[in-house]
GROMACS .gro file of C-alpha atoms in nm:
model
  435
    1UNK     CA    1  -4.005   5.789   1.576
    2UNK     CA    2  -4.096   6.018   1.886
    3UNK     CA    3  -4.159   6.328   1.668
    4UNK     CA    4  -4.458   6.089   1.498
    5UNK     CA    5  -4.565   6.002   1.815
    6UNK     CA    6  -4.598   6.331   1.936
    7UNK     CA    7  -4.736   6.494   1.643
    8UNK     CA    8  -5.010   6.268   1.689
    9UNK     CA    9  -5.092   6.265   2.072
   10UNK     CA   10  -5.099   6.671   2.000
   11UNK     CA   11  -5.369   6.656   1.787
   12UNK     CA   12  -5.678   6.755   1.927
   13UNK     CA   13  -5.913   6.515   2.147
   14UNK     CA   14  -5.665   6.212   2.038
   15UNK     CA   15  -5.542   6.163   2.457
   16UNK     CA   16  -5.850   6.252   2.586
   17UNK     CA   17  -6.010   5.939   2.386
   18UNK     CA   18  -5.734   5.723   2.362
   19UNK     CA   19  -5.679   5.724   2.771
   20UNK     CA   20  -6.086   5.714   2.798
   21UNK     CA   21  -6.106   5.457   2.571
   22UNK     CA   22  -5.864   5.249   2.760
   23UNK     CA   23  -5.994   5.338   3.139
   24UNK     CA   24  -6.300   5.258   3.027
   25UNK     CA   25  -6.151   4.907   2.902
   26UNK     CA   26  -6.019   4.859   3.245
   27UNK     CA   27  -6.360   4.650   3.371
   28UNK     CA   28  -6.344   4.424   3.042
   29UNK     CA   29  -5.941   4.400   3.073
   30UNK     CA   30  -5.938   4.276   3.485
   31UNK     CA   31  -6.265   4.098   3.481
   32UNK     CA   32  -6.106   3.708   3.496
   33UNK     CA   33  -5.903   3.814   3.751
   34UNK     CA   34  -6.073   3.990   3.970
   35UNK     CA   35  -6.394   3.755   3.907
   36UNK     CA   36  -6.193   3.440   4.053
   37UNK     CA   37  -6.064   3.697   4.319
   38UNK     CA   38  -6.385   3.752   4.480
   39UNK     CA   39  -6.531   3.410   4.398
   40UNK     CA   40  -6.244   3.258   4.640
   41UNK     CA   41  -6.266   3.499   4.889
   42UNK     CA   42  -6.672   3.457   4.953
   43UNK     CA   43  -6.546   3.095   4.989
   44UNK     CA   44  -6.613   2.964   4.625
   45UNK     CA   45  -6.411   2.728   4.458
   46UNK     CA   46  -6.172   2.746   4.162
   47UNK     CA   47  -6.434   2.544   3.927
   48UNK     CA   48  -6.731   2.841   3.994
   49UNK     CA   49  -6.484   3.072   3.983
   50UNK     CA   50  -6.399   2.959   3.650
   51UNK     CA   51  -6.733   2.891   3.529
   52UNK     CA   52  -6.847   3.277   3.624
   53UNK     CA   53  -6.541   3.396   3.432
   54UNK     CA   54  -6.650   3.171   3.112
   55UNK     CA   55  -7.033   3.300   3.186
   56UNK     CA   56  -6.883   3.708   3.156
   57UNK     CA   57  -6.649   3.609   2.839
   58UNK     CA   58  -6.910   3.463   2.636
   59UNK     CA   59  -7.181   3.725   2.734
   60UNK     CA   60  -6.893   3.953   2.651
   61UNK     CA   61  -6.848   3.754   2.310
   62UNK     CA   62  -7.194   3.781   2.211
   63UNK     CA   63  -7.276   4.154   2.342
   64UNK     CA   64  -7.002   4.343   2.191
   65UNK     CA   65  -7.081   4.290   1.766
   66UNK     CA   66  -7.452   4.382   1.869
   67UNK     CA   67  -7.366   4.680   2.052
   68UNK     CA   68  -7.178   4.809   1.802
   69UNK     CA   69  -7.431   4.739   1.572
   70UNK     CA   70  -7.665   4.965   1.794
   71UNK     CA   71  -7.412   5.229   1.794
   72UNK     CA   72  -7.316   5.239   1.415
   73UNK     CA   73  -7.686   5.266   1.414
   74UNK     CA   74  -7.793   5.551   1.696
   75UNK     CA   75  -7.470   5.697   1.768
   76UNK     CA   76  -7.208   5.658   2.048
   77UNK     CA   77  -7.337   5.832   2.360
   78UNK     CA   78  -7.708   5.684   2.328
   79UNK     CA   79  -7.518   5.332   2.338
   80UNK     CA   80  -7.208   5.328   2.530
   81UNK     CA   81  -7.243   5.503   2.847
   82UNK     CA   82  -7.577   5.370   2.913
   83UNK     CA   83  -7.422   4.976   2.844
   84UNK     CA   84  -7.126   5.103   3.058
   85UNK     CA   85  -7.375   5.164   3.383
   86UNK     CA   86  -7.547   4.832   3.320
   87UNK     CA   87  -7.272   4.685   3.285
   88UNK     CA   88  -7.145   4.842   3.640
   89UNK     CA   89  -7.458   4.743   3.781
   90UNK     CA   90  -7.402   4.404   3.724
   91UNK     CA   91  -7.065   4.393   3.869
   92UNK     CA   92  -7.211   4.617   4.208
   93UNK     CA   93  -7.482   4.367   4.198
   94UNK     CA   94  -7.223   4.055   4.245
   95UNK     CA   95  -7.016   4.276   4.468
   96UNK     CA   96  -7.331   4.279   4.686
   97UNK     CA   97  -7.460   3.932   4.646
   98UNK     CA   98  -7.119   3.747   4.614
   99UNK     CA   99  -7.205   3.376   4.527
  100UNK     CA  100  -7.490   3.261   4.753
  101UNK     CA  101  -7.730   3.238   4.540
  102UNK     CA  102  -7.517   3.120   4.274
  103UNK     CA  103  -7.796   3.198   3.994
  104UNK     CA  104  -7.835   3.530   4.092
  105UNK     CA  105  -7.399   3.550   4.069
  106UNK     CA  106  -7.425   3.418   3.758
  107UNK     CA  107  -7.716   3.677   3.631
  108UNK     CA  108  -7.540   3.898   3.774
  109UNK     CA  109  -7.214   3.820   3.585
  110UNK     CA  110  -7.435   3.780   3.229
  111UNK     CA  111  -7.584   4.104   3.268
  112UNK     CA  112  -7.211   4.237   3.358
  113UNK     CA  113  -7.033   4.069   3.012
  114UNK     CA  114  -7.307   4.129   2.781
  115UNK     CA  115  -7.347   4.548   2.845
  116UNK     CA  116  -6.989   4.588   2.813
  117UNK     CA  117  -6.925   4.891   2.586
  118UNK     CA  118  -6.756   4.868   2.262
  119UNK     CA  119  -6.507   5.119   2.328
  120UNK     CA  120  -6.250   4.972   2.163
  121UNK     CA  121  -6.426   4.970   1.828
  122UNK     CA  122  -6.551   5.276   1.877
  123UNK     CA  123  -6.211   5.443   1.944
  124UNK     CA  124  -6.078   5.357   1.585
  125UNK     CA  125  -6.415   5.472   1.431
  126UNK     CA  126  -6.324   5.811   1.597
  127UNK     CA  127  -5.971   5.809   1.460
  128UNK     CA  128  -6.049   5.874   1.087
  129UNK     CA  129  -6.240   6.264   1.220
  130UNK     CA  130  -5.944   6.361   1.469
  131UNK     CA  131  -5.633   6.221   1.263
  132UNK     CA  132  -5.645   6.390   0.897
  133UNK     CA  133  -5.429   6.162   0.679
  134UNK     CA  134  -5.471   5.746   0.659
  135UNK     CA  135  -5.087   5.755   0.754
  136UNK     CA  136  -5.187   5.933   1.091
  137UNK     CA  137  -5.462   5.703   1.166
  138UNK     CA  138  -5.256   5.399   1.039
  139UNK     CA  139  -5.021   5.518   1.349
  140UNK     CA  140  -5.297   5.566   1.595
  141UNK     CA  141  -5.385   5.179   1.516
  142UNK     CA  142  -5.031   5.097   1.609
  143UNK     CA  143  -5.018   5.327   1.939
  144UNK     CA  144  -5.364   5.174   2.006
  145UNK     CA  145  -5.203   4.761   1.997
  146UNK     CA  146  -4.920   4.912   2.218
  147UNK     CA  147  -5.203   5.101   2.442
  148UNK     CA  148  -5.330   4.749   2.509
  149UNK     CA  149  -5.065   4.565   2.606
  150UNK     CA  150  -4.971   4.855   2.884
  151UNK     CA  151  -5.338   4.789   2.987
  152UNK     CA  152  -5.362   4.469   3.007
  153UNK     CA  153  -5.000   4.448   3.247
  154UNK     CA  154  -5.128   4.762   3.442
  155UNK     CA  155  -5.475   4.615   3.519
  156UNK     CA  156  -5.420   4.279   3.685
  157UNK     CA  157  -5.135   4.543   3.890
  158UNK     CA  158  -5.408   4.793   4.015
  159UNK     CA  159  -5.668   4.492   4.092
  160UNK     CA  160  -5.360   4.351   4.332
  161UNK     CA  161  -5.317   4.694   4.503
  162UNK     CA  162  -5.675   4.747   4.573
  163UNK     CA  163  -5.705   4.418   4.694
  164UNK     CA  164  -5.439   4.429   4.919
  165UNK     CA  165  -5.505   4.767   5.076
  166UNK     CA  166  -5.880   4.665   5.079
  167UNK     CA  167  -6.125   4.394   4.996
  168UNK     CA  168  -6.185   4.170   4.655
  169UNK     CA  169  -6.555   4.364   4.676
  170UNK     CA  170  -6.336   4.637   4.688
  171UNK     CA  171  -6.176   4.588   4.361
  172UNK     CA  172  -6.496   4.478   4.192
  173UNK     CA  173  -6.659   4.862   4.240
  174UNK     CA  174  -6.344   5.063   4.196
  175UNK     CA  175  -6.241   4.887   3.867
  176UNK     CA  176  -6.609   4.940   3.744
  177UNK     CA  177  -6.671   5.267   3.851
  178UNK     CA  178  -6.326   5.396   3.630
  179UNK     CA  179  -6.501   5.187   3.361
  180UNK     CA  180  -6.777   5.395   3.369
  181UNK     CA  181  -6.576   5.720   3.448
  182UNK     CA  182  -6.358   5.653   3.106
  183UNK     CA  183  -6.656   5.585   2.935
  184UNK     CA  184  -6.874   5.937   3.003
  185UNK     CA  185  -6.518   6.047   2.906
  186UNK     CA  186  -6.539   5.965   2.608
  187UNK     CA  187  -6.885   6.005   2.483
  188UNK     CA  188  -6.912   6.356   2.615
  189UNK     CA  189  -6.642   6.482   2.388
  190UNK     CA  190  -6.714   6.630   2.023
  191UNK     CA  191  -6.576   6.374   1.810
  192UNK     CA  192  -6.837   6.107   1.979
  193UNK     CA  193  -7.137   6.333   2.015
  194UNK     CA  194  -7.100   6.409   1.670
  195UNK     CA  195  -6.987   6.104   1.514
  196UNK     CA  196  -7.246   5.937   1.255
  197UNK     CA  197  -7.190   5.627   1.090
  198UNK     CA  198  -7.233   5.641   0.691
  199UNK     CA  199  -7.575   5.482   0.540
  200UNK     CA  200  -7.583   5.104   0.535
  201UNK     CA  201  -7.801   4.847   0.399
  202UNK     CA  202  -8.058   4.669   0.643
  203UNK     CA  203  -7.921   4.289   0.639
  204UNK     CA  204  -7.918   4.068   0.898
  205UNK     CA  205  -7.554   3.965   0.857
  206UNK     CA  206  -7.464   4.315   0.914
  207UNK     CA  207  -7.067   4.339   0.910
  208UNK     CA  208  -7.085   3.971   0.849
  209UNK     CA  209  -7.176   3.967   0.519
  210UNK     CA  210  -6.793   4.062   0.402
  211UNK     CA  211  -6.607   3.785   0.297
  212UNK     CA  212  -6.287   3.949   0.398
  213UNK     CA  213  -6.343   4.051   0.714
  214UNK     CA  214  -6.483   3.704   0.782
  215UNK     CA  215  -6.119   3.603   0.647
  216UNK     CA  216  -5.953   3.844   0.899
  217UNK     CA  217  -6.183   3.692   1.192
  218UNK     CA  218  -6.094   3.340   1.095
  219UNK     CA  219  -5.733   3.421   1.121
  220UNK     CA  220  -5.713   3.621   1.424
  221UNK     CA  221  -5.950   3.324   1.600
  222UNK     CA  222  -5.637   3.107   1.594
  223UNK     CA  223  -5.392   3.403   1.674
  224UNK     CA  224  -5.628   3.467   1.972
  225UNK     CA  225  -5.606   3.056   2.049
  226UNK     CA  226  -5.212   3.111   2.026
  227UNK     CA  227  -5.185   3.393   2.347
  228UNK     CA  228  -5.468   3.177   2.518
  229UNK     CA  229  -5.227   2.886   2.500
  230UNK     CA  230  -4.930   3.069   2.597
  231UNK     CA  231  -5.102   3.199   2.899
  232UNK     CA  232  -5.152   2.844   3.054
  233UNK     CA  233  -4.783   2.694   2.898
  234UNK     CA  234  -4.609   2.940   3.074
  235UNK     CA  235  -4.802   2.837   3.383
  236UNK     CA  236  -4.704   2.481   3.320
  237UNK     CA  237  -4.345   2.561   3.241
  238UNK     CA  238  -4.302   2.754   3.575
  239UNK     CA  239  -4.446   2.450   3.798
  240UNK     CA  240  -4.206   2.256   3.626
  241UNK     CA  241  -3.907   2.500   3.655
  242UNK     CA  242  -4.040   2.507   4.115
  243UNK     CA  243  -4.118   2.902   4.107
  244UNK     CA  244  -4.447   3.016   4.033
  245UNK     CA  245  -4.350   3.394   3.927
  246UNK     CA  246  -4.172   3.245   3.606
  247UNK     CA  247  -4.495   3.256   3.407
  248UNK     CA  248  -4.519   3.626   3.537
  249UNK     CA  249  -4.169   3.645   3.366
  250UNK     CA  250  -4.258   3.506   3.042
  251UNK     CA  251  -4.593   3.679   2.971
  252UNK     CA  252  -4.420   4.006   3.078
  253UNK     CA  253  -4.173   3.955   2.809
  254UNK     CA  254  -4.420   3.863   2.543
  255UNK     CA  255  -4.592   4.168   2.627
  256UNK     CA  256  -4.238   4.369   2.625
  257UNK     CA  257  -4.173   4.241   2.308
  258UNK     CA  258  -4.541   4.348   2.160
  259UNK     CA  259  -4.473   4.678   2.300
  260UNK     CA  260  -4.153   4.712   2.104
  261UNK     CA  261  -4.289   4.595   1.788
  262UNK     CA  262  -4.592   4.789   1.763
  263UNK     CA  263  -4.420   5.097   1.850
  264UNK     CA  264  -4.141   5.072   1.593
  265UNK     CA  265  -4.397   4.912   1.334
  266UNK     CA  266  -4.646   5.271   1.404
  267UNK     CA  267  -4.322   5.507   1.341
  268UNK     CA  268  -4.268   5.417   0.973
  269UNK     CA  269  -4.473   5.470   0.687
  270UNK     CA  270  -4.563   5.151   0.496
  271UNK     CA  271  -4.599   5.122   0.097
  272UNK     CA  272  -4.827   4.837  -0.051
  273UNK     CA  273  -5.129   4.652   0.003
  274UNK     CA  274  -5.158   4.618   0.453
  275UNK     CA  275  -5.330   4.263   0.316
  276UNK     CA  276  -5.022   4.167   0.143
  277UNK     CA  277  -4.803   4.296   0.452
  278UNK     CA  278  -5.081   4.108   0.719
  279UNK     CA  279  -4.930   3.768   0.590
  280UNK     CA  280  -4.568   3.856   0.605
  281UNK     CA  281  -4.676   3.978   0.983
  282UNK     CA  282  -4.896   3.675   1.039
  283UNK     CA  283  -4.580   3.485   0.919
  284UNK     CA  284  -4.331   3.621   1.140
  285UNK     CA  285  -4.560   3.593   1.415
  286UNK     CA  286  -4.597   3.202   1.405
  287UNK     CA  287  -4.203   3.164   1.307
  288UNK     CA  288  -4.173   3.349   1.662
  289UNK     CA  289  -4.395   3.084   1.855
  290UNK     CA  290  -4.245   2.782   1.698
  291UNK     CA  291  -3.896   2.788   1.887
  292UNK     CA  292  -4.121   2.862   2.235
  293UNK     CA  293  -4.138   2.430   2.158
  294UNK     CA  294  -3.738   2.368   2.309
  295UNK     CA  295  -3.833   2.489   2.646
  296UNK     CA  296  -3.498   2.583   2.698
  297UNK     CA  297  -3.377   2.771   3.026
  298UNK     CA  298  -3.543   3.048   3.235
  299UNK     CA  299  -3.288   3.335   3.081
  300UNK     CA  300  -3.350   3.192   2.710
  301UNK     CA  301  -3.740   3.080   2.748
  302UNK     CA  302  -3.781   3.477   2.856
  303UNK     CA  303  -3.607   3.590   2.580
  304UNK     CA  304  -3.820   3.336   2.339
  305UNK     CA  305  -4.133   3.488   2.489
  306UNK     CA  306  -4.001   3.839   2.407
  307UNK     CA  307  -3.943   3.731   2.018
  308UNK     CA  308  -4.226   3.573   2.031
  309UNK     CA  309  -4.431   3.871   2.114
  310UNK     CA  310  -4.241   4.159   1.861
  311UNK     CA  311  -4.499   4.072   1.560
  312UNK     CA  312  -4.803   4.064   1.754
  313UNK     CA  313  -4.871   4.462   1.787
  314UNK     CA  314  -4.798   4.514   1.441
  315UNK     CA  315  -5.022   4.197   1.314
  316UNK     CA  316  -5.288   4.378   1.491
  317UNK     CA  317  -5.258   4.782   1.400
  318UNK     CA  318  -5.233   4.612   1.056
  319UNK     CA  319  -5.568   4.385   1.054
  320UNK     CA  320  -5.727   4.720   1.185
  321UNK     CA  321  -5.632   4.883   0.880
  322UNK     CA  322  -5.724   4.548   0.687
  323UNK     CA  323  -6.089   4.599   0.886
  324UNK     CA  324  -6.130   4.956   0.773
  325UNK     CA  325  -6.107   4.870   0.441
  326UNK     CA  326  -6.334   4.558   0.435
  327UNK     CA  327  -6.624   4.652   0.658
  328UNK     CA  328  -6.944   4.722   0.434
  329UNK     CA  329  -7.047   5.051   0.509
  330UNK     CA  330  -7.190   5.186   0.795
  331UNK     CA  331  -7.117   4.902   0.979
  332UNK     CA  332  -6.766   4.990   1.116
  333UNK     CA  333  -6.809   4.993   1.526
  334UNK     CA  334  -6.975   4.614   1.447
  335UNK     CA  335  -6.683   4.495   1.260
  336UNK     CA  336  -6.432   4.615   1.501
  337UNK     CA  337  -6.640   4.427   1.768
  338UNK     CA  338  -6.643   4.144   1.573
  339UNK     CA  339  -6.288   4.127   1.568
  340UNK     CA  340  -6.236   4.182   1.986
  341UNK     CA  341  -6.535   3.887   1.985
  342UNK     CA  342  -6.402   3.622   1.766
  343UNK     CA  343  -6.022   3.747   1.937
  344UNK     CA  344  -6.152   3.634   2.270
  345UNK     CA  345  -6.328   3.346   2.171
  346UNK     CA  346  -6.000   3.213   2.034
  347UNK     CA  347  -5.787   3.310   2.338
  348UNK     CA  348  -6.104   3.115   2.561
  349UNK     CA  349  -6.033   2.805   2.327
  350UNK     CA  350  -5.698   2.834   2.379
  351UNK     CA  351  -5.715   2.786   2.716
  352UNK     CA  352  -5.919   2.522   2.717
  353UNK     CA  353  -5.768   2.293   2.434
  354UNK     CA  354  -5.404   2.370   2.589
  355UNK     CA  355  -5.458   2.206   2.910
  356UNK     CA  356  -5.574   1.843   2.855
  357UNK     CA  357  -5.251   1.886   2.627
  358UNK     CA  358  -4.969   1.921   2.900
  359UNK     CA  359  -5.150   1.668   3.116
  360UNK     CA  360  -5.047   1.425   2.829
  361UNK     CA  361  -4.672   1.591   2.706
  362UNK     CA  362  -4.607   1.886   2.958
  363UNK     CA  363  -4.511   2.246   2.908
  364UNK     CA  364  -4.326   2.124   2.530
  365UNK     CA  365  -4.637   2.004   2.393
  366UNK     CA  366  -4.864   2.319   2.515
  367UNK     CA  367  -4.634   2.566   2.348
  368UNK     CA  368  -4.665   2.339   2.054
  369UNK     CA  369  -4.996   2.416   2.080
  370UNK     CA  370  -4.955   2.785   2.048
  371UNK     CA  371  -4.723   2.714   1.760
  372UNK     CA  372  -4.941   2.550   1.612
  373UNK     CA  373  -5.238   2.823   1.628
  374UNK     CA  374  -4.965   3.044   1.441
  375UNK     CA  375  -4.931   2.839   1.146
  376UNK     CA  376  -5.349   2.771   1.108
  377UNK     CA  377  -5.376   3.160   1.114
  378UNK     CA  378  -5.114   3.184   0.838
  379UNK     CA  379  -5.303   2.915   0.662
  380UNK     CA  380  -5.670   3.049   0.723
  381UNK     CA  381  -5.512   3.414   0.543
  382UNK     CA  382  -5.293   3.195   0.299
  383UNK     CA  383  -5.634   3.012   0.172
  384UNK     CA  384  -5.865   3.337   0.179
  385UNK     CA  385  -5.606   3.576  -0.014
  386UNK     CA  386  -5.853   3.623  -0.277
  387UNK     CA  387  -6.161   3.748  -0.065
  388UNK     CA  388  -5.917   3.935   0.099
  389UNK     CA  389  -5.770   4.086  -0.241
  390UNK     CA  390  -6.121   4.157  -0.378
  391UNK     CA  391  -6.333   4.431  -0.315
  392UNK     CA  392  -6.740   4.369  -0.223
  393UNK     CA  393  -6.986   4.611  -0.352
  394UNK     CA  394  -7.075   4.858  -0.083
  395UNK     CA  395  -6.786   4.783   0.113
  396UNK     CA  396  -6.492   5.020   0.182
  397UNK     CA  397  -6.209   4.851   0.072
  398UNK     CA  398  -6.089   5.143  -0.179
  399UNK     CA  399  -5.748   5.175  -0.186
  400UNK     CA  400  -5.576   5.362   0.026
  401UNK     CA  401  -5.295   5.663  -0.027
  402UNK     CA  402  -4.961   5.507  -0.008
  403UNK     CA  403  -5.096   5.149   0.076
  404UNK     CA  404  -5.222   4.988  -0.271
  405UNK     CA  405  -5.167   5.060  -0.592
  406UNK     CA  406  -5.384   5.257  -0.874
  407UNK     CA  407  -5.671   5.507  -0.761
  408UNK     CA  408  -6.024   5.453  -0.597
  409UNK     CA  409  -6.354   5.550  -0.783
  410UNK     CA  410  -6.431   5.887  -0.762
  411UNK     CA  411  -6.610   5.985  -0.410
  412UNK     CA  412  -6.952   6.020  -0.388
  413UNK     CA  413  -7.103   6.293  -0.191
  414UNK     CA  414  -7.075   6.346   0.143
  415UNK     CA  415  -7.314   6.510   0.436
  416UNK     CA  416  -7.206   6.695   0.680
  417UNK     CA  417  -7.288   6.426   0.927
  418UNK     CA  418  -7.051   6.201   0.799
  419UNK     CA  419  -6.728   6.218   0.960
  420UNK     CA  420  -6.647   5.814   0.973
  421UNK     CA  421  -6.423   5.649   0.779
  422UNK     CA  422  -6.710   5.542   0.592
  423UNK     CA  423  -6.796   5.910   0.462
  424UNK     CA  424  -6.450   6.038   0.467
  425UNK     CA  425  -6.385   6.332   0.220
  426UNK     CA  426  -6.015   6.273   0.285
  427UNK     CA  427  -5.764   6.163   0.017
  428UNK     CA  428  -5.716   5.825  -0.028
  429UNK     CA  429  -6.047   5.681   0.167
  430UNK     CA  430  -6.346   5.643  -0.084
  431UNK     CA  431  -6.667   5.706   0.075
  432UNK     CA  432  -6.888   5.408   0.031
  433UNK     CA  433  -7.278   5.362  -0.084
  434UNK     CA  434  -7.501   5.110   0.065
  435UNK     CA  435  -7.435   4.751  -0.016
   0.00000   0.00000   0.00000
């Protein structure tokens, strides 16, 4: 398991862009908290604080597909370190302004959420040129699921530190200014500067126009609905249980348990179709939410929340792979964005279906809740198995070496400028025409 590991972390550029990729992620990652931080220290209330944290997820939402349409279109560096600054501008400028007025907060905010970078999708649109081999990259997209959830627990830590040896404002600049520090850090290295998505067909639906990967977003929608659930049910459970940090306990499990999986799911090589294996996943993954229902004691709920969490890694590496394979060519930053978009959207809906739910039936009937998003997702793949099974023309859902049976169409082509996934001269990825 290590020796795969390291074989791939010695590969050249792979940690320079992986820890890039995820310092740069560091804004996008701490923004809620660190948003409602500084909103209730300049004397706001929870309800603006709120509201400005919905305001940067949905500009988020929105701004991350059509960045990554810009930059499957002009490149990486011409896109993502100059959305990065904006985007750090727009934090400085709230840092300066702080809530009075509120409309220039809330500008302020906007301008913040929609110039985030797409660094995430543009990390495993690098992978393909720095890993030879699908079963190398199929790894990275595991160690990248496990990358997250060590970001996501280390984030909300450094935020606390900052704001305890300094100021909320504080926190605001320094978490911004890494942003844009991991950012140049990535787009100055070779495999971004040269990076150049493969030709694609002018369409307004852009990535959207493949039925599969509209499949994948509809699924991970309601897995994303699921961990926003879970955030504010483990909330409830700890008010009930009289000590706060029991949520803290829960959610640290669930992430546990999603680093386990993902890292024992990236060490072993996987035969069939990763569309076939996504339901099993997706499966498991709701089967692990339904017991979270019995709200049983501290000791067992935390264990729960660690089961809970072992599937939700590997559901993720895997709908990467299930991504790569769908995305119509030269669209593949834009349908990685799509996925982080419709992911948060679900997680936002989450929160806000799950809590007019306990008010009515408690901490049981908001983890029912997140149960319940489980089983939808497994429907919504259940019901789209055929658009996921088929392959669109133009798309590059060829077959991969040791994932689906029979071979690809011969390769067309490719230009030396090439070196996506989409134009991939590698065995086992087919390099696809326009659409």
């Amino acid at each position: 398991m290590a020796t795969g590991y390291a074989e791939l972390l010695r590969a050249r550029h792979a940690v320079r862009l992986l820890v890039g990729t995820l310092i740069g992620r560091l804004p996008n990652a701490t923004a809620a908290l660190v948003i409602v931080l500084f909103t209730r220290a300049e004397g706001g209330g929870y309800t603006l604080a709120g509201v400005l944290s919905a305001v940067y997820g949905l500009a988020t939402a929105v701004g991350q597909p059509l960045l990554g349409r810009l930059v499957d279109l002009y490149g990486q560096p011409r896109v993502m370190f100059p959305a990065a600054l904006l985007s750090a501008l727009g934090m400085a400028l709230f840092a300066l302004v702080g809530i009075d007025p509120v409309t220039v907060a809330a500008v302020a905010v906007l301008l913040a959420g929609v110039a985030t970078p797409p660094l995430e999708g543009g990390l495993r649109a690098l992978w393909p040129g720095v890993l030879k081999g699908p079963e190398k990259v199929h790894r990275a997209y595991a160690l990248d699921a496990v990358a997250q959830e060590v970001m996501f627990a280390v984030g909300p830590l450094l935020v606390t530190l900052i704001v305890a040896y300094w100021n909320e404002a504080a926190a605001l600049l320094v978490i911004n200014g890494l942003g844009v520090f991991g950012a140049l850090s990535v787009v100055v290295s070779p495999p971004s500067r040269t990076w150049r998505s493969a030709p694609r067909e002018a369409h307004w639906l852009g990535a959207l126009r493949s039925a599969g990967l509209l499949a994948l977003l509809g699924t991970f929608f309601f897995v994303g609905l699921a961990l926003g659930a879970i955030a504010v049910a483990a909330v409830s459970y700890a008010d009930d249980h009289g000590e706060a940090l029991i949520s803290s306990y829960l959610l640290s499990a669930l992430g546990f348990g999603a680093l386990v999986g993902g890292v024992v799911y990236g060490a072993r090589h996987w035969a069939g179709a990763p569309e076939r294996r996504l339901i099993w996943l997706v499966l498991a993954l709701a089967a692990g939410y339904m017991p979270l229902v019995l709200v049983p004691g501290v000791v067992a709920m935390t264990a729960l929340a660690g089961l809970s969490g072992v599937f939700l890694a590997p559901a993720l590496a895997c709908a990467f792979v299930v991504v790569d394979r769908h995305a119509p060519s030269g669209t593949v930053t834009e349908a990685f964005s799509w996925l982080v978009t419709t992911f948060g959207v679900g997680a936002a809906a989450g929160t806000a279906v799950v809590g007019p739910v306990i008010e009515r039936g408690g901490a049981s009937a908001g983890f029912a809740v997140v149960g319940a998003g489980g089983v939808v997702a497994l429907l919504v793949l259940l019901l789209t198995k055929r658009a996921l099974s088929a392959v669109s023309p133009g798309s590059r859902s060829a077959p991969v070496a040791g994932l689906a049976a029979g071979p690809g169409p011969a390769s067309a082509p490719v230009t030396a400028t090439e070196n996506d996934r989409n134009g991939a001269a590698e065995p086992g990825f087919r390099t696809g025409r326009q659409a």
